[in-house]
């Protein structure tokens, strides 16, 4: 449907644009900015005066829960939730049942994503079979089936030798690996950041070194293998500093942080609410500040939701017996706008961390608004607000931000020029 978006403030960090203009879309593409092309006749006009048009957000970690965990969510519900948060492209992790370690599972996910018709889905394949850290998955077959990167989640390898060989194999085929750095021995049984809050509450702690020791090893193996690596879910200031040092040495590494880690600290655990139970855990105020400064400097070039929906029962037990994770994809943009409200980032920089940064990290065809490119964009009202939970599309309501009034409101999310969400 030929669409005319009228009078939006277009902010496109990848192309260095910040201007009030009209946008013309046809056949799923952006065909013109500013002046209408010759012969263009709009079948739909969106009055975007007062709204900001930005590249659709790119989220590198949205658990779709399908196949295998449909009680928690499914591809249709979670991709719709993503579009409500301004997300047009997302990566789903390999922790499905069966694990995303075969082409058949990748094809199933992609087929159901196309049937749902919401956000675009880019699967991340399992680096090892069944995420067991022993035998490599058929990485080339997974790549050919549509996987854009490969990871093992928080599941550790059985040996450093196996991990090193996996990274070398990935480098041979120019594949990107997604690495979560948490040492299983140091984190075993842990529920919270090892610090005063955990001690006061009597919760088993996970020390900072669970991340930094694993991260140091992983960076050395990445350097040895020459593989392109994305470090996911950093939680410590020291970890961010180590990424900065690796980047300064010229290593081809990028990193992301969960949006909630930039807002919350382990102090939130004082009420024992399972809504704050996440892995890796919420860290100290000092760690949060270090992560925020790394996002500001660009050392961490990606903010992701790390959306993990759960059924109600998964969170209705004593803290240590509940399942970890927060459902937050559908409020990703309003949550992120709190960083602008706090004065940490300007709006173009924030949008870069949510669009062009993640797209570049995994080489995704997304994150920019270019003539001839896909018409994947979000239109939001910066002067309005969102009451989290008032409208909720994810099957998981395990979100500590529900009931909070957040800045900004998504009005339209367009995927290939089609309105996938209207707020």
mmCIF file of N, CA, C and O in Angstrom, residues 45-99:
data_model
loop_
_atom_site.group_PDB
_atom_site.id
_atom_site.type_symbol
_atom_site.label_atom_id
_atom_site.label_comp_id
_atom_site.label_asym_id
_atom_site.label_seq_id
_atom_site.Cartn_x
_atom_site.Cartn_y
_atom_site.Cartn_z
ATOM 1 N N UNK A 45 -2.367 7.834 4.286
ATOM 2 C CA UNK A 45 -1.576 8.957 4.781
ATOM 3 C C UNK A 45 -1.574 8.928 6.307
ATOM 4 O O UNK A 45 -2.630 8.795 6.934
ATOM 5 N N UNK A 46 -0.388 9.009 6.874
ATOM 6 C CA UNK A 46 -0.242 9.058 8.329
ATOM 7 C C UNK A 46 0.211 10.466 8.697
ATOM 8 O O UNK A 46 1.282 10.911 8.269
ATOM 9 N N UNK A 47 -0.587 11.155 9.462
ATOM 10 C CA UNK A 47 -0.220 12.497 9.918
ATOM 11 C C UNK A 47 0.760 12.347 11.081
ATOM 12 O O UNK A 47 0.385 11.996 12.194
ATOM 13 N N UNK A 48 2.030 12.588 10.799
ATOM 14 C CA UNK A 48 3.086 12.380 11.798
ATOM 15 C C UNK A 48 3.643 13.687 12.327
ATOM 16 O O UNK A 48 4.728 13.707 12.914
ATOM 17 N N UNK A 49 2.909 14.776 12.152
ATOM 18 C CA UNK A 49 3.373 16.053 12.690
ATOM 19 C C UNK A 49 3.407 15.977 14.213
ATOM 20 O O UNK A 49 2.457 15.552 14.850
ATOM 21 N N UNK A 50 4.543 16.331 14.785
ATOM 22 C CA UNK A 50 4.755 16.213 16.221
ATOM 23 C C UNK A 50 5.330 14.875 16.639
ATOM 24 O O UNK A 50 5.676 14.690 17.811
ATOM 25 N N UNK A 51 5.433 13.945 15.680
ATOM 26 C CA UNK A 51 5.995 12.627 15.988
ATOM 27 C C UNK A 51 7.429 12.525 15.478
ATOM 28 O O UNK A 51 7.838 13.276 14.596
ATOM 29 N N UNK A 52 8.172 11.603 16.051
ATOM 30 C CA UNK A 52 9.528 11.309 15.587
ATOM 31 C C UNK A 52 9.499 10.007 14.801
ATOM 32 O O UNK A 52 8.910 9.011 15.254
ATOM 33 N N UNK A 53 10.084 10.041 13.620
ATOM 34 C CA UNK A 53 10.244 8.839 12.800
ATOM 35 C C UNK A 53 11.689 8.373 12.943
ATOM 36 O O UNK A 53 12.619 9.147 12.711
ATOM 37 N N UNK A 54 11.855 7.132 13.325
ATOM 38 C CA UNK A 54 13.195 6.570 13.514
ATOM 39 C C UNK A 54 13.244 5.189 12.894
ATOM 40 O O UNK A 54 12.206 4.553 12.668
ATOM 41 N N UNK A 55 14.448 4.701 12.602
ATOM 42 C CA UNK A 55 14.533 3.312 12.138
ATOM 43 C C UNK A 55 13.895 2.386 13.159
ATOM 44 O O UNK A 55 14.010 2.604 14.372
ATOM 45 N N UNK A 56 13.197 1.368 12.686
ATOM 46 C CA UNK A 56 12.640 0.394 13.599
ATOM 47 C C UNK A 56 13.727 -0.161 14.509
ATOM 48 O O UNK A 56 14.856 -0.394 14.074
ATOM 49 N N UNK A 57 13.405 -0.354 15.780
ATOM 50 C CA UNK A 57 14.405 -0.834 16.725
ATOM 51 C C UNK A 57 14.828 -2.265 16.368
ATOM 52 O O UNK A 57 14.050 -3.047 15.830
ATOM 53 N N UNK A 58 16.092 -2.570 16.676
ATOM 54 C CA UNK A 58 16.656 -3.889 16.408
ATOM 55 C C UNK A 58 17.056 -4.479 17.751
ATOM 56 O O UNK A 58 17.962 -3.974 18.413
ATOM 57 N N UNK A 59 16.373 -5.530 18.173
ATOM 58 C CA UNK A 59 16.598 -6.131 19.490
ATOM 59 C C UNK A 59 17.319 -7.460 19.305
ATOM 60 O O UNK A 59 16.806 -8.370 18.657
ATOM 61 N N UNK A 60 18.499 -7.587 19.889
ATOM 62 C CA UNK A 60 19.311 -8.779 19.674
ATOM 63 C C UNK A 60 18.977 -9.942 20.604
ATOM 64 O O UNK A 60 19.612 -11.001 20.498
ATOM 65 N N UNK A 61 17.987 -9.796 21.474
ATOM 66 C CA UNK A 61 17.641 -10.924 22.340
ATOM 67 C C UNK A 61 16.182 -10.849 22.790
ATOM 68 O O UNK A 61 15.861 -10.193 23.782
ATOM 69 N N UNK A 62 15.331 -11.547 22.057
ATOM 70 C CA UNK A 62 13.912 -11.659 22.399
ATOM 71 C C UNK A 62 13.556 -13.142 22.396
ATOM 72 O O UNK A 62 13.526 -13.777 21.338
ATOM 73 N N UNK A 63 13.316 -13.709 23.555
ATOM 74 C CA UNK A 63 12.938 -15.125 23.636
ATOM 75 C C UNK A 63 11.496 -15.273 23.162
ATOM 76 O O UNK A 63 10.573 -14.720 23.762
ATOM 77 N N UNK A 64 11.314 -16.019 22.075
ATOM 78 C CA UNK A 64 9.979 -16.207 21.504
ATOM 79 C C UNK A 64 9.265 -17.414 22.104
ATOM 80 O O UNK A 64 8.064 -17.589 21.910
ATOM 81 N N UNK A 65 10.029 -18.272 22.810
ATOM 82 C CA UNK A 65 9.488 -19.412 23.556
ATOM 83 C C UNK A 65 8.904 -20.516 22.679
ATOM 84 O O UNK A 65 8.356 -21.487 23.209
ATOM 85 N N UNK A 66 8.996 -20.371 21.384
ATOM 86 C CA UNK A 66 8.479 -21.393 20.482
ATOM 87 C C UNK A 66 9.602 -21.849 19.561
ATOM 88 O O UNK A 66 10.323 -20.999 19.043
ATOM 89 N N UNK A 67 9.751 -23.172 19.399
ATOM 90 C CA UNK A 67 8.925 -24.261 19.918
ATOM 91 C C UNK A 67 9.288 -24.649 21.346
ATOM 92 O O UNK A 67 10.368 -24.344 21.824
ATOM 93 N N UNK A 68 8.334 -25.311 21.995
ATOM 94 C CA UNK A 68 8.616 -25.998 23.233
ATOM 95 C C UNK A 68 8.125 -25.377 24.518
ATOM 96 O O UNK A 68 7.934 -26.072 25.508
ATOM 97 N N UNK A 69 7.925 -24.049 24.538
ATOM 98 C CA UNK A 69 7.545 -23.401 25.793
ATOM 99 C C UNK A 69 6.334 -22.488 25.573
ATOM 100 O O UNK A 69 6.309 -21.343 26.033
ATOM 101 N N UNK A 70 5.329 -23.007 24.902
ATOM 102 C CA UNK A 70 4.190 -22.169 24.513
ATOM 103 C C UNK A 70 3.392 -21.658 25.705
ATOM 104 O O UNK A 70 2.632 -20.698 25.572
ATOM 105 N N UNK A 71 3.564 -22.258 26.891
ATOM 106 C CA UNK A 71 2.886 -21.723 28.074
ATOM 107 C C UNK A 71 3.455 -20.363 28.469
ATOM 108 O O UNK A 71 2.808 -19.582 29.165
ATOM 109 N N UNK A 72 4.677 -20.085 28.029
ATOM 110 C CA UNK A 72 5.335 -18.816 28.351
ATOM 111 C C UNK A 72 5.107 -17.757 27.268
ATOM 112 O O UNK A 72 5.108 -16.554 27.548
ATOM 113 N N UNK A 73 4.964 -18.200 26.030
ATOM 114 C CA UNK A 73 4.810 -17.275 24.917
ATOM 115 C C UNK A 73 4.901 -18.033 23.616
ATOM 116 O O UNK A 73 5.217 -19.224 23.588
ATOM 117 N N UNK A 74 4.604 -17.356 22.529
ATOM 118 C CA UNK A 74 4.761 -17.959 21.209
ATOM 119 C C UNK A 74 5.203 -16.896 20.226
ATOM 120 O O UNK A 74 5.267 -15.702 20.554
ATOM 121 N N UNK A 75 5.523 -17.323 19.035
ATOM 122 C CA UNK A 75 6.080 -16.395 18.054
ATOM 123 C C UNK A 75 5.099 -15.283 17.735
ATOM 124 O O UNK A 75 5.476 -14.109 17.645
ATOM 125 N N UNK A 76 3.812 -15.615 17.613
ATOM 126 C CA UNK A 76 2.819 -14.584 17.287
ATOM 127 C C UNK A 76 2.700 -13.557 18.405
ATOM 128 O O UNK A 76 2.730 -12.339 18.164
ATOM 129 N N UNK A 77 2.592 -14.021 19.656
ATOM 130 C CA UNK A 77 2.383 -13.078 20.767
ATOM 131 C C UNK A 77 3.617 -12.226 21.021
ATOM 132 O O UNK A 77 3.512 -11.008 21.260
ATOM 133 N N UNK A 78 4.793 -12.829 20.951
ATOM 134 C CA UNK A 78 5.995 -12.087 21.338
ATOM 135 C C UNK A 78 6.483 -11.163 20.226
ATOM 136 O O UNK A 78 7.075 -10.120 20.509
ATOM 137 N N UNK A 79 6.259 -11.509 18.968
ATOM 138 C CA UNK A 79 6.619 -10.567 17.898
ATOM 139 C C UNK A 79 5.640 -9.398 17.862
ATOM 140 O O UNK A 79 6.035 -8.271 17.553
ATOM 141 N N UNK A 80 4.372 -9.634 18.206
ATOM 142 C CA UNK A 80 3.433 -8.519 18.325
ATOM 143 C C UNK A 80 3.846 -7.610 19.473
ATOM 144 O O UNK A 80 3.845 -6.380 19.346
ATOM 145 N N UNK A 81 4.217 -8.208 20.601
ATOM 146 C CA UNK A 81 4.695 -7.415 21.733
ATOM 147 C C UNK A 81 5.897 -6.576 21.339
ATOM 148 O O UNK A 81 6.020 -5.412 21.731
ATOM 149 N N UNK A 82 6.785 -7.157 20.532
ATOM 150 C CA UNK A 82 7.976 -6.429 20.095
ATOM 151 C C UNK A 82 7.595 -5.201 19.275
ATOM 152 O O UNK A 82 8.151 -4.115 19.470
ATOM 153 N N UNK A 83 6.651 -5.354 18.351
ATOM 154 C CA UNK A 83 6.268 -4.198 17.530
ATOM 155 C C UNK A 83 5.637 -3.102 18.386
ATOM 156 O O UNK A 83 5.786 -1.919 18.084
ATOM 157 N N UNK A 84 4.955 -3.484 19.474
ATOM 158 C CA UNK A 84 4.396 -2.478 20.377
ATOM 159 C C UNK A 84 5.488 -1.659 21.035
ATOM 160 O O UNK A 84 5.271 -0.505 21.427
ATOM 161 N N UNK A 85 6.683 -2.250 21.164
ATOM 162 C CA UNK A 85 7.820 -1.531 21.729
ATOM 163 C C UNK A 85 8.665 -0.818 20.694
ATOM 164 O O UNK A 85 9.743 -0.312 21.024
ATOM 165 N N UNK A 86 8.194 -0.786 19.435
ATOM 166 C CA UNK A 86 8.928 -0.099 18.381
ATOM 167 C C UNK A 86 9.948 -0.972 17.673
ATOM 168 O O UNK A 86 10.726 -0.484 16.850
ATOM 169 N N UNK A 87 9.948 -2.267 17.967
ATOM 170 C CA UNK A 87 10.936 -3.193 17.392
ATOM 171 C C UNK A 87 10.419 -3.731 16.063
ATOM 172 O O UNK A 87 9.300 -4.244 15.989
ATOM 173 N N UNK A 88 11.232 -3.638 15.026
ATOM 174 C CA UNK A 88 10.856 -4.204 13.729
ATOM 175 C C UNK A 88 11.694 -5.419 13.357
ATOM 176 O O UNK A 88 11.292 -6.219 12.521
ATOM 177 N N UNK A 89 12.864 -5.557 13.967
ATOM 178 C CA UNK A 89 13.731 -6.712 13.713
ATOM 179 C C UNK A 89 14.237 -7.224 15.052
ATOM 180 O O UNK A 89 14.642 -6.439 15.909
ATOM 181 N N UNK A 90 14.233 -8.541 15.217
ATOM 182 C CA UNK A 90 14.700 -9.110 16.476
ATOM 183 C C UNK A 90 15.434 -10.416 16.234
ATOM 184 O O UNK A 90 15.204 -11.107 15.246
ATOM 185 N N UNK A 91 16.321 -10.725 17.164
ATOM 186 C CA UNK A 91 17.015 -12.011 17.171
ATOM 187 C C UNK A 91 16.456 -12.846 18.310
ATOM 188 O O UNK A 91 16.248 -12.337 19.416
ATOM 189 N N UNK A 92 16.204 -14.120 18.030
ATOM 190 C CA UNK A 92 15.735 -15.015 19.078
ATOM 191 C C UNK A 92 16.856 -15.966 19.456
ATOM 192 O O UNK A 92 17.555 -16.496 18.595
ATOM 193 N N UNK A 93 17.072 -16.186 20.747
ATOM 194 C CA UNK A 93 18.147 -17.067 21.212
ATOM 195 C C UNK A 93 17.807 -18.529 20.972
ATOM 196 O O UNK A 93 16.645 -18.879 20.718
ATOM 197 N N UNK A 94 18.804 -19.411 21.082
ATOM 198 C CA UNK A 94 18.601 -20.814 20.708
ATOM 199 C C UNK A 94 17.987 -21.697 21.778
ATOM 200 O O UNK A 94 17.823 -22.895 21.561
ATOM 201 N N UNK A 95 17.599 -21.123 22.934
ATOM 202 C CA UNK A 95 17.085 -21.953 24.028
ATOM 203 C C UNK A 95 15.617 -22.294 23.803
ATOM 204 O O UNK A 95 14.719 -21.808 24.503
ATOM 205 N N UNK A 96 15.367 -23.127 22.787
ATOM 206 C CA UNK A 96 14.030 -23.624 22.505
ATOM 207 C C UNK A 96 14.010 -25.122 22.817
ATOM 208 O O UNK A 96 14.991 -25.692 23.277
ATOM 209 N N UNK A 97 12.867 -25.765 22.585
ATOM 210 C CA UNK A 97 12.761 -27.199 22.843
ATOM 211 C C UNK A 97 12.027 -27.840 21.676
ATOM 212 O O UNK A 97 10.812 -27.673 21.566
ATOM 213 N N UNK A 98 12.705 -28.517 20.765
ATOM 214 C CA UNK A 98 14.135 -28.815 20.786
ATOM 215 C C UNK A 98 14.989 -27.566 20.587
ATOM 216 O O UNK A 98 14.517 -26.556 20.068
ATOM 217 N N UNK A 99 16.247 -27.668 20.995
ATOM 218 C CA UNK A 99 17.193 -26.567 20.865
ATOM 219 C C UNK A 99 17.353 -26.192 19.397
ATOM 220 O O UNK A 99 17.263 -27.030 18.501
#
